Short mmCIF file of N, CA, C and O in Angstrom, two decimals:
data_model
loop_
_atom_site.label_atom_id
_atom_site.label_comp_id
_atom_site.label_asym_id
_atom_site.label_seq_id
_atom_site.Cartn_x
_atom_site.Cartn_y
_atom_site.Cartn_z
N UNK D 29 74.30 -54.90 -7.20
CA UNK D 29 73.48 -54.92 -8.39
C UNK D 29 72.00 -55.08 -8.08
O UNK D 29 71.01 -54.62 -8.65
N UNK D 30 72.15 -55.96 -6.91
CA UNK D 30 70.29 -55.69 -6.57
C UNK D 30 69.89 -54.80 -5.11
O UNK D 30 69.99 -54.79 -3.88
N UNK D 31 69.23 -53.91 -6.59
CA UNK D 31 68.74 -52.26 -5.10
C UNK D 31 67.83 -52.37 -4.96
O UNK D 31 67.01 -51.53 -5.32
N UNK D 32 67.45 -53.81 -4.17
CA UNK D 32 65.79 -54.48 -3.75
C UNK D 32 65.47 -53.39 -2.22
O UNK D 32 66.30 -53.45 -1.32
N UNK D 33 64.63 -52.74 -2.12
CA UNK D 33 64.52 -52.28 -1.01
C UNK D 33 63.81 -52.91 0.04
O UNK D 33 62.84 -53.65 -0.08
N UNK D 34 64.49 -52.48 1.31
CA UNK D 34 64.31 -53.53 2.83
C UNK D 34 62.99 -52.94 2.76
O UNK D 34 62.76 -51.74 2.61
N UNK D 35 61.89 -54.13 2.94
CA UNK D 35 60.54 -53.28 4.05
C UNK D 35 60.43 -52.57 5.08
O UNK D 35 61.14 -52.89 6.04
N UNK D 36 59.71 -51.64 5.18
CA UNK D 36 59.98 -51.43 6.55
C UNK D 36 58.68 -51.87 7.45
O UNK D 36 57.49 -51.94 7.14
N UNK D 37 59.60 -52.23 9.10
CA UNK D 37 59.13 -52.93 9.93
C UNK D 37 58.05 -51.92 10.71
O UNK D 37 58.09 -50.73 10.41
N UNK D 38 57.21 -52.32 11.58
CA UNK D 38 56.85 -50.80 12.65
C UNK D 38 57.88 -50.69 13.04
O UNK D 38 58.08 -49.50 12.78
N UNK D 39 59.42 -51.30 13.85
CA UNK D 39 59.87 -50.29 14.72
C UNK D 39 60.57 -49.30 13.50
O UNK D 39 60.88 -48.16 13.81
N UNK D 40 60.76 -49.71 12.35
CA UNK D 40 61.19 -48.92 11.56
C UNK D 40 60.30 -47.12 11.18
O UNK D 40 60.60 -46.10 10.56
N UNK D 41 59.21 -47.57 11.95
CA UNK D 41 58.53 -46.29 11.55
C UNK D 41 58.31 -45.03 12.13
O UNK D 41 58.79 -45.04 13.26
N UNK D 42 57.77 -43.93 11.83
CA UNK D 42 58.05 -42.76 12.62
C UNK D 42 55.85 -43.06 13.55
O UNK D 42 54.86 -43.75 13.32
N UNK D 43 56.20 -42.17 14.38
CA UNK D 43 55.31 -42.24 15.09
C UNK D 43 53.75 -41.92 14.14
O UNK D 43 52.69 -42.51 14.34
N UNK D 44 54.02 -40.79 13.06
CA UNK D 44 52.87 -40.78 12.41
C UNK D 44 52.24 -41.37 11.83
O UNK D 44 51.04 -41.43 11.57
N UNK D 45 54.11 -42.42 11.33
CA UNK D 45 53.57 -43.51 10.16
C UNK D 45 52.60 -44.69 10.83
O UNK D 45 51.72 -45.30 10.23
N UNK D 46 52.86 -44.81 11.79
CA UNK D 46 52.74 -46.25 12.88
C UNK D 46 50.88 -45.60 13.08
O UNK D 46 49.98 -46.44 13.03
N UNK D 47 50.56 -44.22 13.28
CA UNK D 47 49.17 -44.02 13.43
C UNK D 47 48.88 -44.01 12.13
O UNK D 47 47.92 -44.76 12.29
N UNK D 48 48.88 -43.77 10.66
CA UNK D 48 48.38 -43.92 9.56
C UNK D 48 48.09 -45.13 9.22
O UNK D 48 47.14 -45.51 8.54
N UNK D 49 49.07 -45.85 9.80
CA UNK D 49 48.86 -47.59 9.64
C UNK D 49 47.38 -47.80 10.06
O UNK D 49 46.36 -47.98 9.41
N UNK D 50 47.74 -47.67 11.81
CA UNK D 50 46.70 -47.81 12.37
C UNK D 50 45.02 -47.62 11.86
O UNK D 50 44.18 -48.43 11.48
N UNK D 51 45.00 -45.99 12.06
CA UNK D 51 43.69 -45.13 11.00
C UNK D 51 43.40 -45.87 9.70
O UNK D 51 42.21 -45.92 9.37
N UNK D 52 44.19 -46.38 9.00
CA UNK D 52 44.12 -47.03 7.51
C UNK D 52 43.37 -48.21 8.19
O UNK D 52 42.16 -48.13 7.99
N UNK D 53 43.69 -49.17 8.86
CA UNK D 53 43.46 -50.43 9.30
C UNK D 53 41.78 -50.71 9.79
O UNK D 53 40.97 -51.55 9.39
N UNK D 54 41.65 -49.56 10.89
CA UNK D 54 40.63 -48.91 11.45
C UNK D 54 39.41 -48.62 10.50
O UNK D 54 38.28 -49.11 10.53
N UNK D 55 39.96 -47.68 9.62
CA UNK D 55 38.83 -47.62 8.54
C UNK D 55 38.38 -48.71 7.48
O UNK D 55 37.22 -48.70 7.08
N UNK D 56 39.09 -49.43 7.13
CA UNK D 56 39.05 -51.02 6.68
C UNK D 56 38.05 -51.44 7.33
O UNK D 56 36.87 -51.26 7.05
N UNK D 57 38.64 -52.19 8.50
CA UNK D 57 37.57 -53.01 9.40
C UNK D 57 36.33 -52.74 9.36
O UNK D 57 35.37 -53.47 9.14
N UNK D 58 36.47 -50.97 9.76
CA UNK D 58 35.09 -50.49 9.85
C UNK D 58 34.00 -50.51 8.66
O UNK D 58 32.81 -50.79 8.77
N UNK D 59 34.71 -50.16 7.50
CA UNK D 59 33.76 -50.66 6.09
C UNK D 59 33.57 -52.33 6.04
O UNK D 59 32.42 -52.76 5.98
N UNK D 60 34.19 -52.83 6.06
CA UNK D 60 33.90 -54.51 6.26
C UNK D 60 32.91 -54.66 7.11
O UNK D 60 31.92 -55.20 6.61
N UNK D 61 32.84 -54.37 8.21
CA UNK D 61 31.72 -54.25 9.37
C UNK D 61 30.71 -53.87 9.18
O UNK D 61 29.72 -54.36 9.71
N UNK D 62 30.66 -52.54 8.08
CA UNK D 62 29.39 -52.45 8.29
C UNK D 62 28.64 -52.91 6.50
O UNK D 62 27.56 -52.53 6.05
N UNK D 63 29.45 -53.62 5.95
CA UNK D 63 29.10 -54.17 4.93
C UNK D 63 28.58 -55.17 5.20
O UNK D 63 27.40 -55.40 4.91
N UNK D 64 29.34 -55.96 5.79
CA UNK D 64 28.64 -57.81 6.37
C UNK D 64 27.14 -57.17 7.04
O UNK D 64 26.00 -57.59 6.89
N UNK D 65 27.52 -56.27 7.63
CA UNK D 65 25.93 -56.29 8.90
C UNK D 65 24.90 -55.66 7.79
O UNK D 65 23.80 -56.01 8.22
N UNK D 66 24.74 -55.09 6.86
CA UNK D 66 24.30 -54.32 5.85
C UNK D 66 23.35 -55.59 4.88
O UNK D 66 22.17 -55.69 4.54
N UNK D 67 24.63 -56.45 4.68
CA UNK D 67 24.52 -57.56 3.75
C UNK D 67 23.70 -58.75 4.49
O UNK D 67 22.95 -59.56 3.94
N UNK D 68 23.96 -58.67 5.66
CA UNK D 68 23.03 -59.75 6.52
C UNK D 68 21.59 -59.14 7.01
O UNK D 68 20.62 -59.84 7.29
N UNK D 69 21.61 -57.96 7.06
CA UNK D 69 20.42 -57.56 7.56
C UNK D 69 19.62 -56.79 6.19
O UNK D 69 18.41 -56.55 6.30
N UNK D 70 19.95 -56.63 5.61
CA UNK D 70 19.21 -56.23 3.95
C UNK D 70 18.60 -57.52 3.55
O UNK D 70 19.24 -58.57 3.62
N UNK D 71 17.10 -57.44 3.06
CA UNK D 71 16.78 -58.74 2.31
C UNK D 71 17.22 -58.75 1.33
O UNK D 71 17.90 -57.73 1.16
N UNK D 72 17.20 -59.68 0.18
CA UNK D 72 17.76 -60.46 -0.75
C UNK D 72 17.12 -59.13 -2.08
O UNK D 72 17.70 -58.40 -2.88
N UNK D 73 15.99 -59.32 -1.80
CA UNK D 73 15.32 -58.29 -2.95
C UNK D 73 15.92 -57.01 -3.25
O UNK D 73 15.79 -56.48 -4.36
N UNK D 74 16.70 -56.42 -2.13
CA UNK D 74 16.97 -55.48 -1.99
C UNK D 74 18.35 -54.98 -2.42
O UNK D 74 18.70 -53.80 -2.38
N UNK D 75 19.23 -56.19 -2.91
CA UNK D 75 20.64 -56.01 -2.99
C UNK D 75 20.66 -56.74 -4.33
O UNK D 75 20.27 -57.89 -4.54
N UNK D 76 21.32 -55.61 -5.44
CA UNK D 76 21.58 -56.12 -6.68
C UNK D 76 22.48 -57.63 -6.82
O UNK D 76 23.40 -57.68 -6.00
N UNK D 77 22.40 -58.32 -7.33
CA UNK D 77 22.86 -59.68 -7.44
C UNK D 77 23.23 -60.51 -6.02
O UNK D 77 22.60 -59.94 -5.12
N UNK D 78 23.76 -61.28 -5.65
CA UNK D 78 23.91 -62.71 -5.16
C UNK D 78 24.40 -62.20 -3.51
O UNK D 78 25.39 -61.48 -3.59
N UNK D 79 23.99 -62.37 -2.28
CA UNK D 79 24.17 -62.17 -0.84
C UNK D 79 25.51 -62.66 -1.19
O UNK D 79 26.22 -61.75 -1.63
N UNK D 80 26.10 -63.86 -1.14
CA UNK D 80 27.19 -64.59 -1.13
C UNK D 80 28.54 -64.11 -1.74
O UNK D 80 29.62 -64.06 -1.15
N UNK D 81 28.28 -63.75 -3.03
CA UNK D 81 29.09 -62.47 -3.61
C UNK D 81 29.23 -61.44 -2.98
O UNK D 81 30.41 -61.18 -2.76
N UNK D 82 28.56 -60.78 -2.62
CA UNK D 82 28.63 -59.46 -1.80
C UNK D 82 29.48 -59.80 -0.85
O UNK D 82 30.58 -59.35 -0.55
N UNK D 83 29.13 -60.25 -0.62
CA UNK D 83 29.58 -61.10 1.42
C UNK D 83 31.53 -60.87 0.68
O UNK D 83 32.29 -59.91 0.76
N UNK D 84 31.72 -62.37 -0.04
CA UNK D 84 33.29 -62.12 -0.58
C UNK D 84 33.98 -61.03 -1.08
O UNK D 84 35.15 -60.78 -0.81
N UNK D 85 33.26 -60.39 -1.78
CA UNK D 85 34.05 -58.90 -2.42
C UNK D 85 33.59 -57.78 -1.42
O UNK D 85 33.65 -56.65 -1.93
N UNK D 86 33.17 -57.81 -0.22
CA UNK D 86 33.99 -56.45 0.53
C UNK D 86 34.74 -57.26 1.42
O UNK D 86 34.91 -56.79 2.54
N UNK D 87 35.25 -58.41 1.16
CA UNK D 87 36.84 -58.68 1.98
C UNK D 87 37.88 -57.98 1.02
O UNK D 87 39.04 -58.25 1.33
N UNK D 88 37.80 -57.51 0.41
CA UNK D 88 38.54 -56.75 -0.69
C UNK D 88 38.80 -55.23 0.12
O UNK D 88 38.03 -54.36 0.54
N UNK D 89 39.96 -55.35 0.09
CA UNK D 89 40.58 -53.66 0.43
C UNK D 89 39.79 -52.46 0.11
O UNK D 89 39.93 -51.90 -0.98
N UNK D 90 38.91 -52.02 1.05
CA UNK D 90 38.13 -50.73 0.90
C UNK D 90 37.43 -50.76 -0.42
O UNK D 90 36.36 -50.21 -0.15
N UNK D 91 37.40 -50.98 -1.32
CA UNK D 91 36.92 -51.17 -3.05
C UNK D 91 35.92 -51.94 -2.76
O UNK D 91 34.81 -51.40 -2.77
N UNK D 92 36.02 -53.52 -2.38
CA UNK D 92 35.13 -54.06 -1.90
C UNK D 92 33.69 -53.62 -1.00
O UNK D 92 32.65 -53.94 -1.57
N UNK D 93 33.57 -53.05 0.10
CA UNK D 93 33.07 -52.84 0.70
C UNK D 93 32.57 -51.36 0.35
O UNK D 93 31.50 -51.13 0.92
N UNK D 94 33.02 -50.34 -0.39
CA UNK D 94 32.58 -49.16 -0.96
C UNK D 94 31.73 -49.81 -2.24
O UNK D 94 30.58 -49.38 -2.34
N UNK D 95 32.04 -50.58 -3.01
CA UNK D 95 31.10 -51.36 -4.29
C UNK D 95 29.68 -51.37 -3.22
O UNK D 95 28.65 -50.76 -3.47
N UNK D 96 29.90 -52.13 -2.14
CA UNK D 96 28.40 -52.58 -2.34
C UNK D 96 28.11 -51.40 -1.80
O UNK D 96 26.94 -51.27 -2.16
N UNK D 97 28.40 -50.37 -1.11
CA UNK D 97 27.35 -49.47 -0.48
C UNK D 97 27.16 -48.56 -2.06
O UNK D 97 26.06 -48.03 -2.20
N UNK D 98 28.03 -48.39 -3.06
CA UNK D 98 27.55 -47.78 -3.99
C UNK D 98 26.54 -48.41 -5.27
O UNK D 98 25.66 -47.84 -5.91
N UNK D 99 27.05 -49.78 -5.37
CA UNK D 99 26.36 -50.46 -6.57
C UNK D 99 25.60 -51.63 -6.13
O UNK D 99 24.86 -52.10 -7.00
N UNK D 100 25.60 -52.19 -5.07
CA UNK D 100 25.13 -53.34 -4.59
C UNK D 100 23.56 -52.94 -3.79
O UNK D 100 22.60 -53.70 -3.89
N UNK D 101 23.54 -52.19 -3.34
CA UNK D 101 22.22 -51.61 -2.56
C UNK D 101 21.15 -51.38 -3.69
O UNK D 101 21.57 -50.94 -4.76
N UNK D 102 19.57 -51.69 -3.55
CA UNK D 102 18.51 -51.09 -4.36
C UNK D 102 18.59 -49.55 -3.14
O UNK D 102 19.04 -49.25 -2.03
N UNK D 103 17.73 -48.89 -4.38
CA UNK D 103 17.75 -47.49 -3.45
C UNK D 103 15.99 -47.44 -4.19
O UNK D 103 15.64 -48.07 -5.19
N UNK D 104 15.18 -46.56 -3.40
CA UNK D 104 14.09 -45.81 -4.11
C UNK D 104 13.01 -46.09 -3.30
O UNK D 104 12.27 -45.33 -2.68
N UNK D 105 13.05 -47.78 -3.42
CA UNK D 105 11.65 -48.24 -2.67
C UNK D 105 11.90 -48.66 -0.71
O UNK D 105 12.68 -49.39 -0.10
N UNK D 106 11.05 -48.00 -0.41
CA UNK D 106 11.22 -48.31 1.37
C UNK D 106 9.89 -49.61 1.45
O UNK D 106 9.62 -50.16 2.52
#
């Protein structure tokens, strides 16, 4: 009666799946990375609302870290 389905493990996975993981993971990090360094090296003036906020919401799954490069950055003035 319960058709809860098993997770699957890596060894459960096929070789492509195990690199999509990977690539998925990869590209994560890499937006996090270059959000923090973005967020630390941007002055304050320059980034719509609060360093500290920013900083917490791109630990957020890709969404996070795409927000601030789309809505969090001032753009115009160098």
């Amino acid at each position: 009666m319960h058709d809860k389905k098993k997770k699957k493990t890596w060894k459960d996975m096929t070789p492509g799946q195990r690199v999509g993981v990977f690539v998925t993971g990869a590209v994560q990090m890499g937006l996090l990375v270059a959000a923090q360094r973005s967020i630390s090296k941007t002055p304050a003036a320059q980034i719509r609302g609060n360093k500290a906020l920013w900083r917490a919401a791109s630990f957020i799954n890709f969404f996070g870290p795409l927000s601030y490069f789309l809505f969090g950055r001032r753009r115009g003035t160098a």
